[in-house]
JSON list of C-alpha atoms and ligand atoms in Angstrom, two decimals:
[
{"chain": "A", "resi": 981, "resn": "UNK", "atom": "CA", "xyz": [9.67, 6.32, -5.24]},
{"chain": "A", "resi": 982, "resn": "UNK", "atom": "CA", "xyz": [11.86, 3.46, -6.87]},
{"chain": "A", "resi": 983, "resn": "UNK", "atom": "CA", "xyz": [9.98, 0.69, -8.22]},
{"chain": "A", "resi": 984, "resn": "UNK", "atom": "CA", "xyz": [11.53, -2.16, -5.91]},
{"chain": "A", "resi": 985, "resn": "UNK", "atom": "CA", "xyz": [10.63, -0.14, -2.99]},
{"chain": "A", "resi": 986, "resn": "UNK", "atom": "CA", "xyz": [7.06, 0.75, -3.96]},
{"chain": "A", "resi": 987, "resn": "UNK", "atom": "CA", "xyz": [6.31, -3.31, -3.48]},
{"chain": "A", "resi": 988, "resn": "UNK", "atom": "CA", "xyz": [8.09, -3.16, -0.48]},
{"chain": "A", "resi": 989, "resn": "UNK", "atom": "CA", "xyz": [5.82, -0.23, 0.16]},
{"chain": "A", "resi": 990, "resn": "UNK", "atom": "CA", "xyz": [2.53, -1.89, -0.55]},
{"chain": "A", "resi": 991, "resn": "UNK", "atom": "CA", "xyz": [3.90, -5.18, 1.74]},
{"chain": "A", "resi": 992, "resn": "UNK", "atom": "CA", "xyz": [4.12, -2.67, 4.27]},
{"chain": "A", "resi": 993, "resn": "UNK", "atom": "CA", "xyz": [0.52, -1.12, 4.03]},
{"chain": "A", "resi": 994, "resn": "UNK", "atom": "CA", "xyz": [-0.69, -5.02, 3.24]},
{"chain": "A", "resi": 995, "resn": "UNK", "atom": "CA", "xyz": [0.82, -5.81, 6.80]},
{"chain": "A", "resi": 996, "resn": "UNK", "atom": "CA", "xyz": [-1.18, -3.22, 8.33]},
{"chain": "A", "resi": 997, "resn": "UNK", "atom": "CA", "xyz": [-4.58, -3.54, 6.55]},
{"chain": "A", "resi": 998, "resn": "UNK", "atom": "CA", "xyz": [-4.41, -7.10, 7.88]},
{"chain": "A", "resi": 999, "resn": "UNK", "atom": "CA", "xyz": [-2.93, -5.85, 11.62]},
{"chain": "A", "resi": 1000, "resn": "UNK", "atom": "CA", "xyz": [-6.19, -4.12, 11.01]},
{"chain": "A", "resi": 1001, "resn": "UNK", "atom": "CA", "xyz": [-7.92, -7.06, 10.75]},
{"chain": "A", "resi": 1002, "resn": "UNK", "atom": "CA", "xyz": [-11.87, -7.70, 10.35]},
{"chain": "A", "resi": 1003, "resn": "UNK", "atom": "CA", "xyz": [-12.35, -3.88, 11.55]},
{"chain": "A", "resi": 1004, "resn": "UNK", "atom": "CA", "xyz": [-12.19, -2.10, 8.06]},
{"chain": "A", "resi": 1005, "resn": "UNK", "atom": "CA", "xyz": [-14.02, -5.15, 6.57]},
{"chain": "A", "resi": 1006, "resn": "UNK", "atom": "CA", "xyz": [-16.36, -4.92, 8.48]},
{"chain": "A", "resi": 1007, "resn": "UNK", "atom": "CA", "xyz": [-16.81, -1.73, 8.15]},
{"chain": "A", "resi": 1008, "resn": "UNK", "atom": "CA", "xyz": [-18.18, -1.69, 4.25]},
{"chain": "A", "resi": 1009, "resn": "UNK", "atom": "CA", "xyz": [-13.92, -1.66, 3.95]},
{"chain": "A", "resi": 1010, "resn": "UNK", "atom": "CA", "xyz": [-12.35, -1.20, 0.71]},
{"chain": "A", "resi": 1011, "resn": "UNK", "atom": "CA", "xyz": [-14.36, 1.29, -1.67]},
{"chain": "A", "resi": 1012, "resn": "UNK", "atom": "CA", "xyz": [-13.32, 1.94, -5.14]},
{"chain": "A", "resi": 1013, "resn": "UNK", "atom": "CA", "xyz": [-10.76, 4.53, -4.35]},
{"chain": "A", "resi": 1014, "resn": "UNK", "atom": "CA", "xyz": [-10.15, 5.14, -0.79]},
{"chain": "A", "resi": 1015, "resn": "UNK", "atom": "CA", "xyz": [-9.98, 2.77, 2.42]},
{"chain": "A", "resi": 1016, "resn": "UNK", "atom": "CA", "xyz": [-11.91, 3.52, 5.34]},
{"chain": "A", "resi": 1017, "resn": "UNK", "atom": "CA", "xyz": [-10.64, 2.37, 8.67]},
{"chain": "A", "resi": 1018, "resn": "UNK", "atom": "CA", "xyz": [-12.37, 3.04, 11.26]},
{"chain": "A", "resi": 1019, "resn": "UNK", "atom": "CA", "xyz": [-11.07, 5.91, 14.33]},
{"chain": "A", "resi": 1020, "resn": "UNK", "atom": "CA", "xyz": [-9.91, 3.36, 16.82]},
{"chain": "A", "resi": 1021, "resn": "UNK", "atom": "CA", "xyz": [-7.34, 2.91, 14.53]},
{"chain": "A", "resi": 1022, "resn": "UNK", "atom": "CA", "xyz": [-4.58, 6.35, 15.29]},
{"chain": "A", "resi": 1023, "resn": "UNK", "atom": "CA", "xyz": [-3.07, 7.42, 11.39]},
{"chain": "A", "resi": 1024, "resn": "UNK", "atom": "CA", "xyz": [-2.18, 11.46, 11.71]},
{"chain": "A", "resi": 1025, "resn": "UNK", "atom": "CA", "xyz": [-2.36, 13.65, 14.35]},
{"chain": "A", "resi": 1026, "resn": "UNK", "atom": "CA", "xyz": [-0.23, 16.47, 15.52]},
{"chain": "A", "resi": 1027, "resn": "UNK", "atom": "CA", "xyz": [2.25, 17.80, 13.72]},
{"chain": "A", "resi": 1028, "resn": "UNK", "atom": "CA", "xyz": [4.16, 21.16, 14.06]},
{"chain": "A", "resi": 1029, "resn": "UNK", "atom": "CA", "xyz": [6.10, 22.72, 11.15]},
{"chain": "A", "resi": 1030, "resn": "UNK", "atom": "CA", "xyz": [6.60, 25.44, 8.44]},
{"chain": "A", "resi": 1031, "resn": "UNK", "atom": "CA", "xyz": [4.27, 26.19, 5.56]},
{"chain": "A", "resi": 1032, "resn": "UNK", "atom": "CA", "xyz": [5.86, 28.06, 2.37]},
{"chain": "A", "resi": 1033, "resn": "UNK", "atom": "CA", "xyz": [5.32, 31.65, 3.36]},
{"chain": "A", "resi": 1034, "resn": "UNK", "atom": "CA", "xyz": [7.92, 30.71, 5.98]},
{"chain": "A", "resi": 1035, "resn": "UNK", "atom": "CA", "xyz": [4.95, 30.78, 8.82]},
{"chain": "A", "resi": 1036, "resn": "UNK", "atom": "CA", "xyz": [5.18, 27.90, 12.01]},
{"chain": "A", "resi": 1037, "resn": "UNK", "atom": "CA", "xyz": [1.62, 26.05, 11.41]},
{"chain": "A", "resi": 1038, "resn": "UNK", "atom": "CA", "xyz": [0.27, 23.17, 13.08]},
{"chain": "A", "resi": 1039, "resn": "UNK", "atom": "CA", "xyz": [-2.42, 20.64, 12.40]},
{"chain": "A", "resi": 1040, "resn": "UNK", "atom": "CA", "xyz": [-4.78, 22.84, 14.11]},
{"chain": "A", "resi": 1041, "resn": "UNK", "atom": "CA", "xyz": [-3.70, 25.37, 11.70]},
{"chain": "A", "resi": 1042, "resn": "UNK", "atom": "CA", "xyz": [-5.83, 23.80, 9.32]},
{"chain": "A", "resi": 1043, "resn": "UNK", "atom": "CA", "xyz": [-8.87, 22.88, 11.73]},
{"chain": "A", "resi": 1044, "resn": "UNK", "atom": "CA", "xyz": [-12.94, 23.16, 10.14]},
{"chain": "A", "resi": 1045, "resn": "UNK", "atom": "CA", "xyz": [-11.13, 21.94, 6.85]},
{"chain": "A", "resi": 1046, "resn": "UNK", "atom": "CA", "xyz": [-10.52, 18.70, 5.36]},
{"chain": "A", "resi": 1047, "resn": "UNK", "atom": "CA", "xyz": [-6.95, 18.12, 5.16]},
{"chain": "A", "resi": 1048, "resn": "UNK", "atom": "CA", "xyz": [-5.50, 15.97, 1.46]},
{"chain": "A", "resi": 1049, "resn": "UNK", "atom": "CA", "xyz": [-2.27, 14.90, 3.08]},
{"chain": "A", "resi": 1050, "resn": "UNK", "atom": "CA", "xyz": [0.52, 13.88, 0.96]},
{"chain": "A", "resi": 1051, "resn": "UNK", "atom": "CA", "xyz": [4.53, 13.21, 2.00]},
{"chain": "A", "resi": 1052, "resn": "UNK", "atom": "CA", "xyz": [7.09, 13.39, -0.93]},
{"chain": "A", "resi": 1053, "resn": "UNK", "atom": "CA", "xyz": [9.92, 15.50, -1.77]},
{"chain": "A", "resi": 1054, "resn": "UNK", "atom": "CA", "xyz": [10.61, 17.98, -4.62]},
{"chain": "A", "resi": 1055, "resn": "UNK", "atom": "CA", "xyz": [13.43, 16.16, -6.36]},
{"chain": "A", "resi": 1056, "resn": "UNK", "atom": "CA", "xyz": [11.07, 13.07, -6.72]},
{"chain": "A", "resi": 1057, "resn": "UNK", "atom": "CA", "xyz": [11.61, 12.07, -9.67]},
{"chain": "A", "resi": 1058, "resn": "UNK", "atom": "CA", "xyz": [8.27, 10.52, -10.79]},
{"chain": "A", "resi": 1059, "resn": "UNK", "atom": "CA", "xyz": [5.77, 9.45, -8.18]},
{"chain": "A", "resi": 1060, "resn": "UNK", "atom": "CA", "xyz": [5.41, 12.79, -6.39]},
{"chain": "A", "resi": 1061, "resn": "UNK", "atom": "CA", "xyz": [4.63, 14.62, -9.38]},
{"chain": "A", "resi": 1062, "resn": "UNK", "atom": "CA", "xyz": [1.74, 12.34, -10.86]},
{"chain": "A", "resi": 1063, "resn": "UNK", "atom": "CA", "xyz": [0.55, 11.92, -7.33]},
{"chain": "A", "resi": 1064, "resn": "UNK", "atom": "CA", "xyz": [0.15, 15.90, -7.10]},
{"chain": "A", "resi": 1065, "resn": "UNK", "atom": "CA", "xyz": [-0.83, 16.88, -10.62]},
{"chain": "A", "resi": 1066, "resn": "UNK", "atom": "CA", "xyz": [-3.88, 14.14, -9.46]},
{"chain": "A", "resi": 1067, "resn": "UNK", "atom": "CA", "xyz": [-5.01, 16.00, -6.57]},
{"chain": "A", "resi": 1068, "resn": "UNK", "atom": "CA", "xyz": [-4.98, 19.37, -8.57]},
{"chain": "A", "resi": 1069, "resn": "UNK", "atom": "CA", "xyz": [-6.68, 17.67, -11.06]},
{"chain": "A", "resi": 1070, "resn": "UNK", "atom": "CA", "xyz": [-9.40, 16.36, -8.37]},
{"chain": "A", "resi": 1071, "resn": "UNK", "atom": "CA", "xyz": [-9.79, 19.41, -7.04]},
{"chain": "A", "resi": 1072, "resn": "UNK", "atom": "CA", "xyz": [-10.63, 20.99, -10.21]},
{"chain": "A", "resi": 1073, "resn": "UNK", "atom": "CA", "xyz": [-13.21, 18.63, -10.23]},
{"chain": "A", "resi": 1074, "resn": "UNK", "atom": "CA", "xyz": [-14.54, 19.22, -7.25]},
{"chain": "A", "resi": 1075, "resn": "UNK", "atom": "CA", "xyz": [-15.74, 23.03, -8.09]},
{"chain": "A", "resi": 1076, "resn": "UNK", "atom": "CA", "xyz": [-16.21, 25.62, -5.19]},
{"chain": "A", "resi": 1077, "resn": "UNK", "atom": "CA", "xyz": [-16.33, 22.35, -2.64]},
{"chain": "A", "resi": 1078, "resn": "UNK", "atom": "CA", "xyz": [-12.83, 22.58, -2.99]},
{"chain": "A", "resi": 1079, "resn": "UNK", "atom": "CA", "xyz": [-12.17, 25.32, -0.60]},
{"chain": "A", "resi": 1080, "resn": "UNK", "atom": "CA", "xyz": [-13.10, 22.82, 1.73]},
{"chain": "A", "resi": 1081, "resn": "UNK", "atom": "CA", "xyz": [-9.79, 21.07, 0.92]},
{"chain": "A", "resi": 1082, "resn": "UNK", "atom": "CA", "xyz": [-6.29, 21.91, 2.32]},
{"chain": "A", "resi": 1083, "resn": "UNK", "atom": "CA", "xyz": [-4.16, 20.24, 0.17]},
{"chain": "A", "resi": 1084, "resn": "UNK", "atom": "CA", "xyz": [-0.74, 19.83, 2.01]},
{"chain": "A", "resi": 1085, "resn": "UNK", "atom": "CA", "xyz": [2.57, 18.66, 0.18]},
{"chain": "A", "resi": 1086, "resn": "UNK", "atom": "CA", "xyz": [4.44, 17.91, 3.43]},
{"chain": "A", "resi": 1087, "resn": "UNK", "atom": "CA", "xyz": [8.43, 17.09, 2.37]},
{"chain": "A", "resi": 1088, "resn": "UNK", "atom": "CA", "xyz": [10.28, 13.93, 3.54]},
{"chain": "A", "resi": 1089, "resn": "UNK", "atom": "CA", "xyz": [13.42, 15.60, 2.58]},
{"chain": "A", "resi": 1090, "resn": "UNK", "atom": "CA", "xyz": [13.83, 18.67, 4.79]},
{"chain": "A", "resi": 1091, "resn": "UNK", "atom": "CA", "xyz": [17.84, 18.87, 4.28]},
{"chain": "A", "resi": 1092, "resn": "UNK", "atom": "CA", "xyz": [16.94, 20.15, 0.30]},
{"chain": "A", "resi": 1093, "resn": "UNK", "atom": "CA", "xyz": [13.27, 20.99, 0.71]},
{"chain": "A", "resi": 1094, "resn": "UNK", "atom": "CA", "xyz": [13.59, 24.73, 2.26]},
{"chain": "A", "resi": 1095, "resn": "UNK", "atom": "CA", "xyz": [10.50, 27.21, 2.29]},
{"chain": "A", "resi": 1096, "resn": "UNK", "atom": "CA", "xyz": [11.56, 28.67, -0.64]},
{"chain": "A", "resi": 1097, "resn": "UNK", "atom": "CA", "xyz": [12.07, 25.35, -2.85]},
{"chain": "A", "resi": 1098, "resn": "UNK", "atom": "CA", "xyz": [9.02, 24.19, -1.62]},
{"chain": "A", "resi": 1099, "resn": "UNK", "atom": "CA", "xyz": [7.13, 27.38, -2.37]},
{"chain": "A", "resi": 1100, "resn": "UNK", "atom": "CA", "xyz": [8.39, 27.33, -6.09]},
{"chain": "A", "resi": 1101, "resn": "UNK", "atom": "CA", "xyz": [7.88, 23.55, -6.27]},
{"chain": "A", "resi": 1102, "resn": "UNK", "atom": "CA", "xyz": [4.29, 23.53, -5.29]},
{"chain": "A", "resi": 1103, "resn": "UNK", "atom": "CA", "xyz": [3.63, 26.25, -7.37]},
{"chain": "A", "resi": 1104, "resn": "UNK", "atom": "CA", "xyz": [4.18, 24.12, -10.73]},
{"chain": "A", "resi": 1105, "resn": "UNK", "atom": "CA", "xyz": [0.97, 22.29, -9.82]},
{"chain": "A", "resi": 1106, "resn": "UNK", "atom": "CA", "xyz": [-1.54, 24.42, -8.27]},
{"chain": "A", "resi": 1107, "resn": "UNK", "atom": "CA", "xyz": [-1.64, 27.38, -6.15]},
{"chain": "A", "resi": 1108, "resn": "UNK", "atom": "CA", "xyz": [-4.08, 25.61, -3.59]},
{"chain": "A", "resi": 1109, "resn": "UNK", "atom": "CA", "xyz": [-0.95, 23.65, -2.78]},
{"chain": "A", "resi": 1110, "resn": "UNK", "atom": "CA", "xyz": [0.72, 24.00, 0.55]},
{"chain": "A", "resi": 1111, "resn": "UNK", "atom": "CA", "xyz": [4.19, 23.18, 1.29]},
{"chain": "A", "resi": 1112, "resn": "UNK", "atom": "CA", "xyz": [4.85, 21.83, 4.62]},
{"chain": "A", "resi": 1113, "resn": "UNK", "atom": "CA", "xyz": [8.64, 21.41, 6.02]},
{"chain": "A", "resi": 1114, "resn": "UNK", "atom": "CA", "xyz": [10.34, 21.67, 9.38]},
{"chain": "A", "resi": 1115, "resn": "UNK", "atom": "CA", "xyz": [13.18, 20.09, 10.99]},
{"chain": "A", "resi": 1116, "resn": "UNK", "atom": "CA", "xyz": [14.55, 16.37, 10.81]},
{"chain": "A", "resi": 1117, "resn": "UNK", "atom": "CA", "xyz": [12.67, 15.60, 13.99]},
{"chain": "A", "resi": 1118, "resn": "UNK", "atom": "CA", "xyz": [9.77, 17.41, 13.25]},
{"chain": "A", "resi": 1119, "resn": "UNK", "atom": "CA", "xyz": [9.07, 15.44, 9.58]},
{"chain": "A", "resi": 1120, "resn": "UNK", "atom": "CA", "xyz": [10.29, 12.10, 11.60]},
{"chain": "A", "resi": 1121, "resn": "UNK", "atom": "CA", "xyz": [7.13, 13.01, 14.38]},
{"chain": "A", "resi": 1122, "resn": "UNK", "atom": "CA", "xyz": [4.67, 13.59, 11.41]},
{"chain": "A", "resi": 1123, "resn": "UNK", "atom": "CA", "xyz": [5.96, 11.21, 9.00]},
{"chain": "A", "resi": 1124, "resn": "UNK", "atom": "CA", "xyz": [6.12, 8.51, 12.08]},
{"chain": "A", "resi": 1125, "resn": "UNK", "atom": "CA", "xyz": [2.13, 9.94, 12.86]},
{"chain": "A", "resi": 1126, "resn": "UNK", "atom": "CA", "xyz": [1.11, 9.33, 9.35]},
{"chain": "A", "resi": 1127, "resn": "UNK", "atom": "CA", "xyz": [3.01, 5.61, 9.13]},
{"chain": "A", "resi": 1128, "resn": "UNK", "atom": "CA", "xyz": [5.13, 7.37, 5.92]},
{"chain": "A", "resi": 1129, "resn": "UNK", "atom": "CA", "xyz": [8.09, 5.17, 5.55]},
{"chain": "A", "resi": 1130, "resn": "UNK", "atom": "CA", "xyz": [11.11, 6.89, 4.14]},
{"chain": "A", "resi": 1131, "resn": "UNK", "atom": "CA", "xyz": [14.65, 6.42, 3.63]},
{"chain": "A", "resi": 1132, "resn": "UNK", "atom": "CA", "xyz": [17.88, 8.26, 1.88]},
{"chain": "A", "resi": 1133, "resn": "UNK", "atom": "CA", "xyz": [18.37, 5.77, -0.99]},
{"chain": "A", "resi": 1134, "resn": "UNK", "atom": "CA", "xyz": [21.92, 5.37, -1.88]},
{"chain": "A", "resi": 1135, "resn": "UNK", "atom": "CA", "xyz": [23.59, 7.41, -4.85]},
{"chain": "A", "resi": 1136, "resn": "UNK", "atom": "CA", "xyz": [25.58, 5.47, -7.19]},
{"chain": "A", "resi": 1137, "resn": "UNK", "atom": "CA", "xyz": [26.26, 7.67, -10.48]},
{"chain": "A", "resi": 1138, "resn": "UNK", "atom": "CA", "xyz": [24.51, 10.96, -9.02]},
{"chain": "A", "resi": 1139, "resn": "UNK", "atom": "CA", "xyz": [25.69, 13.49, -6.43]},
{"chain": "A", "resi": 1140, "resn": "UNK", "atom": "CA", "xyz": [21.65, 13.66, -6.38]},
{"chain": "A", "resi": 1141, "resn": "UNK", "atom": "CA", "xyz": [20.28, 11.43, -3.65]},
{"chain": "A", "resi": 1142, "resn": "UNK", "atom": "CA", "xyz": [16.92, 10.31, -3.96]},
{"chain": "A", "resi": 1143, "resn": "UNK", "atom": "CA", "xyz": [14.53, 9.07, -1.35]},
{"chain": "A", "resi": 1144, "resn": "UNK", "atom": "CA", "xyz": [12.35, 6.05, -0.77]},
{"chain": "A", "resi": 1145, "resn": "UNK", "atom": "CA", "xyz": [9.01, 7.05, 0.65]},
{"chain": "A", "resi": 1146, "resn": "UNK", "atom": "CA", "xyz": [5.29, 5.54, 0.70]},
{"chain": "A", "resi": 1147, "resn": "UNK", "atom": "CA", "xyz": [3.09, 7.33, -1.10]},
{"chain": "A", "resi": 1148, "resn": "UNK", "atom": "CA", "xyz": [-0.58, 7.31, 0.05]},
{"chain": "A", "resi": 1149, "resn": "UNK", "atom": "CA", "xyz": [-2.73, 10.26, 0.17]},
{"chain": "A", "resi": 1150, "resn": "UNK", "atom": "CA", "xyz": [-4.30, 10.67, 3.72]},
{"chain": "A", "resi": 1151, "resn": "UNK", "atom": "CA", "xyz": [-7.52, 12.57, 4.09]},
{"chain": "A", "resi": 1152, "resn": "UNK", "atom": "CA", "xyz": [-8.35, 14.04, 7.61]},
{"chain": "A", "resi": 1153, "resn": "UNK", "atom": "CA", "xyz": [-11.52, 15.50, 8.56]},
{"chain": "A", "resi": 1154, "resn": "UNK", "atom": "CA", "xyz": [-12.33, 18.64, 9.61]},
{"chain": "A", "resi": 1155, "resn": "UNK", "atom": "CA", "xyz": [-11.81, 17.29, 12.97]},
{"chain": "A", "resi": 1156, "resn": "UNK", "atom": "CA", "xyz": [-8.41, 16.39, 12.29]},
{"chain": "A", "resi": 1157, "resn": "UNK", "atom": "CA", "xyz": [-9.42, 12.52, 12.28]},
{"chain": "A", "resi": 1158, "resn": "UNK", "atom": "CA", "xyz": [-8.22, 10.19, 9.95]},
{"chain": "A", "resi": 1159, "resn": "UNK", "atom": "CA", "xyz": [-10.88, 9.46, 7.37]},
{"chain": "A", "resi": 1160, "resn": "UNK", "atom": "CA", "xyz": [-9.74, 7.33, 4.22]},
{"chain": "A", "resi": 1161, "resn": "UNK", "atom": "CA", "xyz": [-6.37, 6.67, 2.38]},
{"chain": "A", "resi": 1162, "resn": "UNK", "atom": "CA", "xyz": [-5.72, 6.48, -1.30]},
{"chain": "A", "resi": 1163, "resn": "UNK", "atom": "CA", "xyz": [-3.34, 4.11, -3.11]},
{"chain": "A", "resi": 1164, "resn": "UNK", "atom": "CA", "xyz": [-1.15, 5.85, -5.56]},
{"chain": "A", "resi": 1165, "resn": "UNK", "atom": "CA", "xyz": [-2.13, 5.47, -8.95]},
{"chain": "A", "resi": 1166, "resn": "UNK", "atom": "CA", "xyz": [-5.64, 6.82, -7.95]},
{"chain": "A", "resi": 1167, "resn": "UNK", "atom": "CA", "xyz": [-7.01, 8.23, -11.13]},
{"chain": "A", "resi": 1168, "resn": "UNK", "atom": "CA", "xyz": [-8.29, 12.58, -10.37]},
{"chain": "A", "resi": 1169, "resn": "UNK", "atom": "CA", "xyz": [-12.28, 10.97, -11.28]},
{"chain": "A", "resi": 1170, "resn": "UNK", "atom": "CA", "xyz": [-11.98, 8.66, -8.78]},
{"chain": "A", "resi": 1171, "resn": "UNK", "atom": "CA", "xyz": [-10.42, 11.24, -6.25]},
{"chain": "A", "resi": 1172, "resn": "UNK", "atom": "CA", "xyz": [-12.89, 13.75, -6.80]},
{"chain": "A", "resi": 1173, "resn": "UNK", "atom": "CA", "xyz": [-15.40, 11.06, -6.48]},
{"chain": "A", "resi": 1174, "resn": "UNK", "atom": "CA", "xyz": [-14.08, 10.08, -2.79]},
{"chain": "A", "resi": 1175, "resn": "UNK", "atom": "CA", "xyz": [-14.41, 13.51, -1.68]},
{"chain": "A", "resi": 1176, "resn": "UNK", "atom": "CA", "xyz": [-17.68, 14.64, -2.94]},
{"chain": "A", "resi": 1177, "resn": "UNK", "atom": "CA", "xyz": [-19.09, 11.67, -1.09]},
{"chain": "A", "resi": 1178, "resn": "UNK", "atom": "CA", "xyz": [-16.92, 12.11, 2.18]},
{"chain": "A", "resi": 1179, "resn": "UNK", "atom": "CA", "xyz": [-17.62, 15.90, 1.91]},
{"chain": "A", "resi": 1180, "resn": "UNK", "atom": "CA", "xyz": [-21.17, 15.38, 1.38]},
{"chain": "A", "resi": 1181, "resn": "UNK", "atom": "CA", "xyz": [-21.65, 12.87, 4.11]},
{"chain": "A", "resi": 1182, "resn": "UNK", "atom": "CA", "xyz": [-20.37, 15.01, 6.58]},
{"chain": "B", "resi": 2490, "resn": "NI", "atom": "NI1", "xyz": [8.18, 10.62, -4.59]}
]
């Protein structure tokens, strides 16, 4: 994600927090990594595409598991990489609770991100990893789902386009429900932290 977008990127999500209104306040709000808003308020739902062994899934693929949603692309050249190397690192943390977690890499960039780049990409940071791509309409429908802004950003010097894209991780309960969002920059501790106690909770 480019660095003038990514304020553009938190306007965006500030917008919506306050669309939001008193609700997430109200409802013990903002915790020290993760947002709760509450399930009145639609972010996810149904999404139909292809994981990296090539397989069609859907969300209900991954149903009676917590879903760690993330949309980026494999030529990223900073952002996605942190932001996944963090939730390897959380689930690490997490021990044998982390089979609880699907963690799903799902690509904003379907024109380069095949099943096979994918595959190798999400490799490189843990084998837990699943990447998720489909067609153009099919990432527009999830991405639009989510509320993942992204964009083709121009190439100047490059042949290599990159892409501007949000960058919040969504967890979804086993239920498929929306359940918290983390900013980027989220540190693995604090991660870890968010899901032992959603885990545990539930
Ligand atoms: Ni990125």
């Amino acid at each position: 994600m480019l660095r003038r977008f990514r304020w553009f990127a938190y306007g965006l999500i500030a917008v919506a927090l306050l669309a939001w209104g008193g609700y997430w306040l109200g409802e013990g709000g903002m915790q020290r990594a993760g947002v709760s808003v509450p399930g009145a308020v639609s972010v996810g739902g149904p999404f139909s595409l292809t994981d990296t062994t090539g397989k069609p899934v859907t969300d209900a693929t991954y149903r009676g598991r917590w879903m760690l949603v993330y949309f980026g692309y494999t030529f990223c050249p900073d952002v996605c990489p942190t932001e996944l190397q963090t939730v390897s690192a959380a689930l690490d943390k997490l021990g044998p609770d982390a089979n609880k977690i699907v963690p799903l890499f799902i690509t904003i960039d379907p024109e380069r991100d095949t099943v096979a780049t994918l595959a190798d990409y999400v490799k490189l940071f843990d084998d837990r990893l699943i990447g998720l791509t489909g067609t153009d309409a099919q990432i527009a429908a999830a991405a639009r789902d989510y509320r993942v802004y992204y964009a083709k950003a121009t190439p100047k010097d490059s042949t290599n386009y990159l892409m501007d894209h949000s960058s919040f991780l969504y967890l979804m309960g086993p239920d498929g429900q929306f359940r918290a969002l983390f900013r980027p920059g989220t540190t693995a501790a604090e991660l870890a932290d968010a899901l032992r106690t959603r885990l545990q909770a539930s």
